[in-house]
Coordinates of C-alpha atoms and ligand atoms in Angstrom, one line a residue:
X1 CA 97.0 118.6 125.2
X2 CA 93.7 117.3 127.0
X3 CA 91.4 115.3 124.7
X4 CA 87.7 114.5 125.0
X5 CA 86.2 112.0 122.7
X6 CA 82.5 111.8 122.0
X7 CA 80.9 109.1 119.9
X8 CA 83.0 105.4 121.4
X9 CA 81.6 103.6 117.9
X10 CA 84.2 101.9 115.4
X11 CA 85.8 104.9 114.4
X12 CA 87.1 106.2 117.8
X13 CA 89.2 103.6 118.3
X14 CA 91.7 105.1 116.3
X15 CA 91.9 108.3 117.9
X16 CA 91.8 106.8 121.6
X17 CA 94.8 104.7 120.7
X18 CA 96.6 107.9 119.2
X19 CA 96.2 110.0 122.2
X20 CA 96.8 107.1 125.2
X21 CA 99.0 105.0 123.4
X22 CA 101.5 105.7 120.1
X23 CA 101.5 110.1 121.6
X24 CA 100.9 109.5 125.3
X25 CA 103.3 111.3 126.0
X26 CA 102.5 115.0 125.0
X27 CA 98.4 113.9 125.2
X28 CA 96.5 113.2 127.7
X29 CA 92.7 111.5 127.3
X30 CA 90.6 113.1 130.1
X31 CA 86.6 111.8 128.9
X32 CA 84.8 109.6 126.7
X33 CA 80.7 110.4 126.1
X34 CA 78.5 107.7 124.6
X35 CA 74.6 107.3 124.1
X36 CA 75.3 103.9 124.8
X37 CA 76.3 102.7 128.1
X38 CA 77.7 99.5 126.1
X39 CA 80.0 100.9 124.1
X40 CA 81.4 103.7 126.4
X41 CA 81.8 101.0 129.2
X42 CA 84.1 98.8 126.2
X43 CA 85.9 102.2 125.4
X44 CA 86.8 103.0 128.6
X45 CA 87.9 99.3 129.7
X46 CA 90.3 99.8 126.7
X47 CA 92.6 102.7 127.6
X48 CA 95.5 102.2 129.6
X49 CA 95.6 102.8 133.3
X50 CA 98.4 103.3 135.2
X51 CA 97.2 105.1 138.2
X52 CA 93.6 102.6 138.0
X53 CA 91.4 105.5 138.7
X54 CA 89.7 104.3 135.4
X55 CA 88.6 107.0 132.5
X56 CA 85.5 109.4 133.1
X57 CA 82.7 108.1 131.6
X58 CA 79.3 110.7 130.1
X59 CA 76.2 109.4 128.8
X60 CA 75.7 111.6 125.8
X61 CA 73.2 114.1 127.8
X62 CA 75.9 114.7 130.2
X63 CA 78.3 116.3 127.2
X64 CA 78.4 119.9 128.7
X65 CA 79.3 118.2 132.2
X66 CA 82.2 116.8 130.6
X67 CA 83.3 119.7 129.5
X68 CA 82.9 121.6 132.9
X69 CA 84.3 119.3 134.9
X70 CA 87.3 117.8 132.4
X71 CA 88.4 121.2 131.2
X72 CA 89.5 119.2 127.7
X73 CA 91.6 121.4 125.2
X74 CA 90.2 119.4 122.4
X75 CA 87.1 117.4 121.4
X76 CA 87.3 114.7 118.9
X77 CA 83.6 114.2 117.7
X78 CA 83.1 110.5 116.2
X79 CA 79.1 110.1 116.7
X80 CA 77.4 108.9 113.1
X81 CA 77.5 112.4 110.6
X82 CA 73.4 113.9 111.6
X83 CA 75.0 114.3 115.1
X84 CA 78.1 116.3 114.2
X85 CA 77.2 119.5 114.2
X86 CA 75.7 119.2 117.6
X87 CA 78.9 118.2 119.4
X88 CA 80.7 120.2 117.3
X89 CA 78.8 123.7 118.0
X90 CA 78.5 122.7 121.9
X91 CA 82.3 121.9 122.4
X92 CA 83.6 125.3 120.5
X93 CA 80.9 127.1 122.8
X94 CA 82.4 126.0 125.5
X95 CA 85.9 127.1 125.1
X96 CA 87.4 123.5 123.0
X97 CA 88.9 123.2 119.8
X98 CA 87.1 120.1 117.9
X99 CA 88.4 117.5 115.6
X100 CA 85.9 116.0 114.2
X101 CA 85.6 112.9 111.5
X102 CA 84.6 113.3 107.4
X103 CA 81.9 114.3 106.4
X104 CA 81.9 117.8 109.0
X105 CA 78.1 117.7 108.3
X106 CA 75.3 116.6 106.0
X107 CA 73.4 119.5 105.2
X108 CA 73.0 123.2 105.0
X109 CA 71.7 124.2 108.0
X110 CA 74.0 122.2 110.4
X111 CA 76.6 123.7 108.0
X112 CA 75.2 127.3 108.7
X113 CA 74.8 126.2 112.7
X114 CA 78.9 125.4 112.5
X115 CA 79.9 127.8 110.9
X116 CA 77.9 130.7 112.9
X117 CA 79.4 129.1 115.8
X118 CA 83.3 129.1 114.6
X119 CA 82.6 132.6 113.9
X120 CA 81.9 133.4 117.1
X121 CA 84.2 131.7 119.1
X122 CA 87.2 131.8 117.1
X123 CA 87.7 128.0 117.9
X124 CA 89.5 125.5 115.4
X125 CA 87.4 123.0 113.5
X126 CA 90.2 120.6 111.9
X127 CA 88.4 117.9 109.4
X128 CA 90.3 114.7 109.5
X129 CA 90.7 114.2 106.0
X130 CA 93.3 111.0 105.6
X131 CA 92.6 110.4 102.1
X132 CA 94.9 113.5 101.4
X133 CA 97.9 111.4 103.7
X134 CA 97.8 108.2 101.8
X135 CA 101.6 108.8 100.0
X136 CA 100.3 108.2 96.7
X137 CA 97.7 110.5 96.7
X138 CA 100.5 113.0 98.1
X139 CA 102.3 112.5 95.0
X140 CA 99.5 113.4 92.8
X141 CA 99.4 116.8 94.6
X142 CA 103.1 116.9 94.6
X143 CA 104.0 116.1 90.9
X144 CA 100.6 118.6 89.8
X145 CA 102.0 121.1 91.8
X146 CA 105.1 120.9 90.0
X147 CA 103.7 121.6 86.6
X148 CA 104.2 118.6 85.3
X149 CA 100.9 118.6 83.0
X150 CA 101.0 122.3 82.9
X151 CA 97.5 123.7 83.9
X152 CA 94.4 121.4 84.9
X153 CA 92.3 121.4 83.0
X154 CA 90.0 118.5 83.3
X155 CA 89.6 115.5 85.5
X156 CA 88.1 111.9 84.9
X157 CA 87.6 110.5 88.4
X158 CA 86.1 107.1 89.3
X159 CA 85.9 105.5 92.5
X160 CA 84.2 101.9 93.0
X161 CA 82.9 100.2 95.9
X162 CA 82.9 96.6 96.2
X163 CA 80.3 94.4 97.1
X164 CA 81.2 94.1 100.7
X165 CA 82.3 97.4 102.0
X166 CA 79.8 99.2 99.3
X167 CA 77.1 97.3 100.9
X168 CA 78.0 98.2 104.6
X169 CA 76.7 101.6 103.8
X170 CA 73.0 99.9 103.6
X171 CA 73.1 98.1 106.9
X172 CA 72.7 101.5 109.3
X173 CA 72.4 104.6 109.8
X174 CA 74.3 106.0 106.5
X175 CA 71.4 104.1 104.5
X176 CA 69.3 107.1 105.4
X177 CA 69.9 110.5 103.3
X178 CA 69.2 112.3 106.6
X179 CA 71.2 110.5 108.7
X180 CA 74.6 110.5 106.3
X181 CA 73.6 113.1 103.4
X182 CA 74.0 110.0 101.0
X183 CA 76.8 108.6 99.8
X184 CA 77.3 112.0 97.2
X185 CA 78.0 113.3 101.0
X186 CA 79.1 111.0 103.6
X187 CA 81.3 109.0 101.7
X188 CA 82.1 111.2 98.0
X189 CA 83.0 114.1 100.8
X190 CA 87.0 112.4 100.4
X191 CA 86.5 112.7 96.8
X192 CA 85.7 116.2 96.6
X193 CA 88.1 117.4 99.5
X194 CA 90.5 116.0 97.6
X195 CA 90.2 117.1 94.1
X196 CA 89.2 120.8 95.8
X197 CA 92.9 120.0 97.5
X198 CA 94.9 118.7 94.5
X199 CA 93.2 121.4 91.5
X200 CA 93.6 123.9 94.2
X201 CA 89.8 125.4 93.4
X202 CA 86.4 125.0 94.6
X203 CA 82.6 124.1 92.7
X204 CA 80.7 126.9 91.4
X205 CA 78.4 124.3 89.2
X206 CA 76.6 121.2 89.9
X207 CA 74.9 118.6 88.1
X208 CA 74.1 115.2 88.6
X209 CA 72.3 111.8 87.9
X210 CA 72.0 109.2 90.9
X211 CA 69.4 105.8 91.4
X212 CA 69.4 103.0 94.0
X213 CA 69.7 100.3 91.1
X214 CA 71.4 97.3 93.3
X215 CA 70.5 97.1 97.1
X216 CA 66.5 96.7 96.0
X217 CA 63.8 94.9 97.5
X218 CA 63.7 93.9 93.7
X219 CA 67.4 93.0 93.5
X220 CA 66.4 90.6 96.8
X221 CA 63.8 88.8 94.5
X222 CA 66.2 88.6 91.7
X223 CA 68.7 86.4 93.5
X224 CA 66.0 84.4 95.4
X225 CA 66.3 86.4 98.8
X226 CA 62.6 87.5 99.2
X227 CA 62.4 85.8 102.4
X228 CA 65.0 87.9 103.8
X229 CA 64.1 89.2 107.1
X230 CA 65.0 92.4 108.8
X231 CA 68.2 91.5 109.2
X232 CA 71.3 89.2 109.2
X233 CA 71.5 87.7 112.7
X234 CA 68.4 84.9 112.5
X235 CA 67.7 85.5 108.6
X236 CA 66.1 82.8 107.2
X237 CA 68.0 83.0 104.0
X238 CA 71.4 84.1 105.6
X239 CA 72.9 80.8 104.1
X240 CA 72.6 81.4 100.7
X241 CA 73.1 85.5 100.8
X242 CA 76.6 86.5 99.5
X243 CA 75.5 89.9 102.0
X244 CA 75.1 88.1 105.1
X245 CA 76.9 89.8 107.7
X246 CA 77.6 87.1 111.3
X247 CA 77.7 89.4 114.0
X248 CA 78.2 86.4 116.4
X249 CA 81.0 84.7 115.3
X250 CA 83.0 88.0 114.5
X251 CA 84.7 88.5 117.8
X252 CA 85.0 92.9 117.3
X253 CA 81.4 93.5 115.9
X254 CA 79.8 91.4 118.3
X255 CA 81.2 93.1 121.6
X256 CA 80.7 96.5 119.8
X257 CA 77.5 96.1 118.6
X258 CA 75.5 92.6 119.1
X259 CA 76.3 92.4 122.8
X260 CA 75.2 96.5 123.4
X261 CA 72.2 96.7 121.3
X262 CA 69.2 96.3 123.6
X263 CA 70.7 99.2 125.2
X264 CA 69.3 101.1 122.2
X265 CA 68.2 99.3 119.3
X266 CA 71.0 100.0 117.2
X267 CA 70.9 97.1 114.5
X268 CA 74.0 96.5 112.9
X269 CA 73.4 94.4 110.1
X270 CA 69.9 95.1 108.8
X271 CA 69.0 93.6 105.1
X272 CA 70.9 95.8 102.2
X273 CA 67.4 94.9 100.2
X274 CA 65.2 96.7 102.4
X275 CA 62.6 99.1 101.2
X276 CA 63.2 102.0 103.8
X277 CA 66.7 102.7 102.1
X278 CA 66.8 106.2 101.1
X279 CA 70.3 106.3 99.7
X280 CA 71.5 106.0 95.5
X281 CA 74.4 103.2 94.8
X282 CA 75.0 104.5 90.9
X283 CA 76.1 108.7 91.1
X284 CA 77.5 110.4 88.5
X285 CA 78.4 114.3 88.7
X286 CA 79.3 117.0 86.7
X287 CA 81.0 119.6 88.1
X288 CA 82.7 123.3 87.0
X289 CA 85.2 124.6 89.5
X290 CA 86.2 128.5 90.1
X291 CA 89.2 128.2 88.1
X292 CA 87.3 126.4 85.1
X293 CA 88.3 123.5 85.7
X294 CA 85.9 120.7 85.0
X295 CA 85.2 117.4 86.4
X296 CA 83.3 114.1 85.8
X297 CA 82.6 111.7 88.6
X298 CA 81.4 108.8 89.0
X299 CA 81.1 106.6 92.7
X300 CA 79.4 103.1 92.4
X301 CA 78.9 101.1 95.5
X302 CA 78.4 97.5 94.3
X303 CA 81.2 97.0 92.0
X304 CA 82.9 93.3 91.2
X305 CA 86.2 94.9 92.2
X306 CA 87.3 98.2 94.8
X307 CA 89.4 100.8 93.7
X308 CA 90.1 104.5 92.2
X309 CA 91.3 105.5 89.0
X310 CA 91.6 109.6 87.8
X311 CA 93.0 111.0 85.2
X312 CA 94.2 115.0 85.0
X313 CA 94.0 116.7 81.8
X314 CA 96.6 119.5 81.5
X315 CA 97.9 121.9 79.0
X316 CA 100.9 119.7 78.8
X317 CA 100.1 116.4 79.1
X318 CA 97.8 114.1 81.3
X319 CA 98.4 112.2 84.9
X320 CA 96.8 108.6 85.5
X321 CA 96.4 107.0 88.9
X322 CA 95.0 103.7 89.4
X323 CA 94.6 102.3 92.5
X324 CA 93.4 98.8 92.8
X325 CA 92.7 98.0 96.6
X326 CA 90.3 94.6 96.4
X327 CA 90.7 92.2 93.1
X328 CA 87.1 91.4 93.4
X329 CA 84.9 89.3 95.9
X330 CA 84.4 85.9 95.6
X331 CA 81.5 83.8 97.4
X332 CA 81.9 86.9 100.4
X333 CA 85.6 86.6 100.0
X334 CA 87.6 89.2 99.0
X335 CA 90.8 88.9 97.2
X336 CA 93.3 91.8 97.8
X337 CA 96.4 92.0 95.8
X338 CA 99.8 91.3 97.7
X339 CA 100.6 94.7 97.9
X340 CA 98.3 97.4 97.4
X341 CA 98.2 98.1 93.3
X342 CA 98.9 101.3 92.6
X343 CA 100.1 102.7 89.2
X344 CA 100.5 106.0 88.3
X345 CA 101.6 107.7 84.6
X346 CA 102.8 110.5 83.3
X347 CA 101.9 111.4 79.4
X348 CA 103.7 114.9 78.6
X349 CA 103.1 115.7 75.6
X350 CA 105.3 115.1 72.8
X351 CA 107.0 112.0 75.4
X352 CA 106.3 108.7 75.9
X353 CA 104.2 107.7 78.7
X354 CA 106.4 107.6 81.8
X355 CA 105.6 105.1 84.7
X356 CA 106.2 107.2 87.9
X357 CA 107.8 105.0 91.2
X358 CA 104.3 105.4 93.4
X359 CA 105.1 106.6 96.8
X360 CA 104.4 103.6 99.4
X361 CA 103.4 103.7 102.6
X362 CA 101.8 101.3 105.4
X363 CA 98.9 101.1 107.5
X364 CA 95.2 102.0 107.3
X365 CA 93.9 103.4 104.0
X366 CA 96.5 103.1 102.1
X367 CA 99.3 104.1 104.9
X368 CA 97.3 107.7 105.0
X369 CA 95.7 107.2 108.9
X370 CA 99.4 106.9 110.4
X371 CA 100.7 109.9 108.7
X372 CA 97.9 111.9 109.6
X373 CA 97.6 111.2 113.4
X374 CA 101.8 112.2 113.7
X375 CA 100.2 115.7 112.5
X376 CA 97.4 116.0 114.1
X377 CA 98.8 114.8 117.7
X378 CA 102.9 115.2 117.4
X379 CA 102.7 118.1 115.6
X380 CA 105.8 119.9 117.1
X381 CA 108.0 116.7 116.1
X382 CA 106.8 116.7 112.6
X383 CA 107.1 119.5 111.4
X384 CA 105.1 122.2 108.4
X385 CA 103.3 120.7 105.7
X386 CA 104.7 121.0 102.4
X387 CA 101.4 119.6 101.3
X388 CA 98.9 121.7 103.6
X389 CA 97.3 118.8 104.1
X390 CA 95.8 119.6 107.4
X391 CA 91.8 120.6 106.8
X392 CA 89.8 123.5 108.2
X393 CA 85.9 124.1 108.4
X394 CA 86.4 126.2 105.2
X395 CA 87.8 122.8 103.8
X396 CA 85.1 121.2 105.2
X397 CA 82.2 122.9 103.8
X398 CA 83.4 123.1 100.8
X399 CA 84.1 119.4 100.2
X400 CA 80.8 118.6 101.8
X401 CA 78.9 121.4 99.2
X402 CA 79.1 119.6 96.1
X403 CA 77.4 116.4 97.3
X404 CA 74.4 118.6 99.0
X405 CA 74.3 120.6 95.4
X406 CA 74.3 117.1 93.6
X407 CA 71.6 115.8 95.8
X408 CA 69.5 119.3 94.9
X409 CA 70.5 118.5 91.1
X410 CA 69.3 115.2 91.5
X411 CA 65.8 115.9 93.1
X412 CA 65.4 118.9 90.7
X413 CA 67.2 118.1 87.6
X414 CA 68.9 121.4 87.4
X415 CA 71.8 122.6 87.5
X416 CA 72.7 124.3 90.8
X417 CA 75.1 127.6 91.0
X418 CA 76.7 126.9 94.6
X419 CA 76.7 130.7 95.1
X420 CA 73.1 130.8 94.8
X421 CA 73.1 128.3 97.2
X422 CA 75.0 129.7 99.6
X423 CA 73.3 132.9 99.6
X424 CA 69.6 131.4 100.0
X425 CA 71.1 129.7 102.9
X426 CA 72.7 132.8 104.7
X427 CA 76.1 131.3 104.2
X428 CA 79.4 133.4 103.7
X429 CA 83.0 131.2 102.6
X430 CA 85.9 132.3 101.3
X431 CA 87.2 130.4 98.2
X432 CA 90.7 129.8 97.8
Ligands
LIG1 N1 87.8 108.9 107.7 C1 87.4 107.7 107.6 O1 88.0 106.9 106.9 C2 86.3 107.1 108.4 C3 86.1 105.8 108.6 C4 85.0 105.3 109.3 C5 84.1 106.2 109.9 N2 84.3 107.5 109.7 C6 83.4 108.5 110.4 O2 83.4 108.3 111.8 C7 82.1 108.6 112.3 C8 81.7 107.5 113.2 O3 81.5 106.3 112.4 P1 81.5 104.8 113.0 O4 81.6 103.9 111.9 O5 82.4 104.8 114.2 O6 79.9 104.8 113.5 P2 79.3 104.0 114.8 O7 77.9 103.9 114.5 O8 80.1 102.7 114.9 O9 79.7 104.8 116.0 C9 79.0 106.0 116.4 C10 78.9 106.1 117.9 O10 78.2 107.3 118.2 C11 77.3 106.9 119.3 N3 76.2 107.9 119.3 C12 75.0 107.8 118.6 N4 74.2 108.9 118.9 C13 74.9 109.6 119.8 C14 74.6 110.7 120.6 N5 73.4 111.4 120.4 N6 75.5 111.2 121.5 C15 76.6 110.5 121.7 N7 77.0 109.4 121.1 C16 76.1 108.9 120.1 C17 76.9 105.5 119.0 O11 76.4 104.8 120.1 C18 78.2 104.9 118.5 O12 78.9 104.4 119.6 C19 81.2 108.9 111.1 O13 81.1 110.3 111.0 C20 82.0 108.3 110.0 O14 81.7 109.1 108.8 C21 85.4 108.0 109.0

């Protein structure tokens, strides 16, 4: 399979090590495509080359050329989420399947533009959804599945961002609704995938409440910051800011982003207190699924600890997962526990509460990127699903609509019927 990538930021990495390193073998990488020359010259000097003809290298107006001239079977689209839909329409127009990161897009229209496009081409638009790999989370699915609690019929979901990697989503380009769909979008996107994935349903009704109550110019005041300046690198007050992000003396950010930025202005660490944020940091969201299920959310990005924790109401009994990935942050610091603490519970009714053995697993987010990339690039050795956990554009939208309907709730106070949605917005999805 030939593979182009477009978008050489943090996230690529991943996917240009699957394809020329751990499944060389059955993949070939045959293009990378950049905006900025910096980054795409680092990419390139990263993959292995045998025959020393180097990579081919596109600046990111030269996308279609790539195309043309590489002939790849596949385009893995990494650019930051308002880009998306762009590389993803282009590459299924000209003849690729795409695989492109969480969330597939930010807003209606792209969505419409996307899936017009799949439509007509027939192409594949596979969503890289690794929260639904990480073993644990598998579990869930498998032990609901089973009937263990009988039929959903609630959920209690809660997912916490610490202090440090909450706040990264306030230093770029997700700190800007347009640019990420807020975090209800860019990052609640996992959320929803999976609970649309794991109730086996999808939103007809959505309601929310969301603020921006922490990363505030008023916050900066608070804890004697106001002399902050645009950013980390030269702040006058970076030496008593628990937010202060060193670009120079961390050896990976500064070749990807320090080094590269005059290229074009992409600032990397701007203040989490600034004013131009457009994004919440406290969401909560209400939500009644197709099959009546019902949901409460809740996703806070400034949290003294990181972590999950959901509960499944059933007809027969409730399920409890608790995941507790950082202990807290301390001073910048943040403690993680020796292994990753998970607990889940069983509570049939009629039983006593049952502590279930959590399924393990290792590598990024929470083992779930390893297992992923064996299906999505060695498919043939691993085998069907069990789990269906691969993701389609239908899984896509649908995981991306109830963070656009919570950001309509939330700038209209109403309730909004995702049908009606849909149908103002000339959009046609099947439900499952
Ligand atoms: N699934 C996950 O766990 C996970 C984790 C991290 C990031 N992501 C996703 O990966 C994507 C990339 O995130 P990132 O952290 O690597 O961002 P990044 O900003 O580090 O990288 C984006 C890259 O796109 C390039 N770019 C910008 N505009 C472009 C254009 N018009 N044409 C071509 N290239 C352009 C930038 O120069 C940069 O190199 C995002 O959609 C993000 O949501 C997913």
């Amino acid at each position: 399979m030939k593979y182009a990538i477009v978008g050489t930021g943090a996230r690529h990495a991943m996917f240009r090590r699957a394809v020329t390193e751990t499944y060389e073998a059955t993949n070939k990488l045959v293009g990378l495509c950049d905006s900025n020359q910096g980054r795409l010259a680092l990419s390139a000097g990263k993959v292995p080359d045998p025959g020393g003809n180097g990579i081919a290298t596109y600046q990111a107006e030269q996308f279609d050329d790539m195309l043309r001239e590489q002939q790849p079977d596949k385009v893995v689209v990494t650019v930051p989420d308002y880009l998306h839909h762009e590389y993803i329409v282009r590459a299924m127009r000209a003849g690729c399947d795409v695989v492109t990161e969480k969330p597939m897009t930010t807003d209606l229209s792209r969505l419409k533009a996307i899936l017009d496009a799949q439509e007509e081409t027939g192409k594949s638009v596979t969503v890289t959804f690794n929260y639904r790999y990480t073993p644990a989370r598998t579990q869930l699915k498998d032990l609901l599945q089973s009937g263990a609690i009988g039929d959903i019929t609630a959920v209690d979901f809660r997912w916490y961002l610490d202090r440090v990697h909450g706040a990264d989503y306030f230093r770029r380009w997700h700190r800007y609704k347009e640019k990420s769909g807020g975090l209800l979008v860019h990052k609640s996107t996992h959320h929803f995938d999976l609970l649309n994935w794991w109730i086996g349903s999808s939103p007809v009704a959505v309601s929310a409440n969301g603020k921006r109550a922490f990363y505030t110019p008023e916050m900066a005041e608070e804890l004697g910051l106001s002399a902050h300046g645009e950013r980390c690198h030269g702040c006058p007050v970076s030496n008593k800011c628990d937010f202060f992000m060193d670009l120079e003396t961390d050896g990976p950010l500064k070749e990807l982003y320090l080094d590269v930025e005059e290229n074009d202005g992409y600032l990397r660490d701007q203040c989490v207190f600034a004013d131009d944020i457009t994004i919440e940091d406290t969401m909560q969201v209400g939500v009644k699924y197709a099959n009546e299920v019902s949901l409460n959310y809740t996703l806070c990005a400034y949290s003294p600890w990181e972590g999950l924790e959901v509960k499944f109401h059933g007809t027969k009994g409730e399920l409890t997962h608790r995941h507790v990935e950082v202990h807290g942050v301390f001073g910048g610091k943040r403690e993680r526990p020796q292994d990753d603490a998970m607990t889940t519970e069983l509570h049939q009714a009629g039983k006593a509460p049952e502590k279930i053995d959590v399924w393990a697993g290792h590598g990024d987010h929470g083992g779930a990127d390893p297992v992923m990339l064996g299906y999505l690039f060695d498919a043939e050795t691993v085998g069907p699903d069990p789990y269906k956990r691969g993701s389609s554009h239908v899984d896509g939208a649908w995981s991306i609509l109830t963070g656009i309907a919570a950001n309509q709730s939330m700038a209209t106070g109403q309730t909004v019927m995702i049908d009606e949605l849909l149908s103002a917005n000339g959009i046609k999805l099947p439900r499952s």
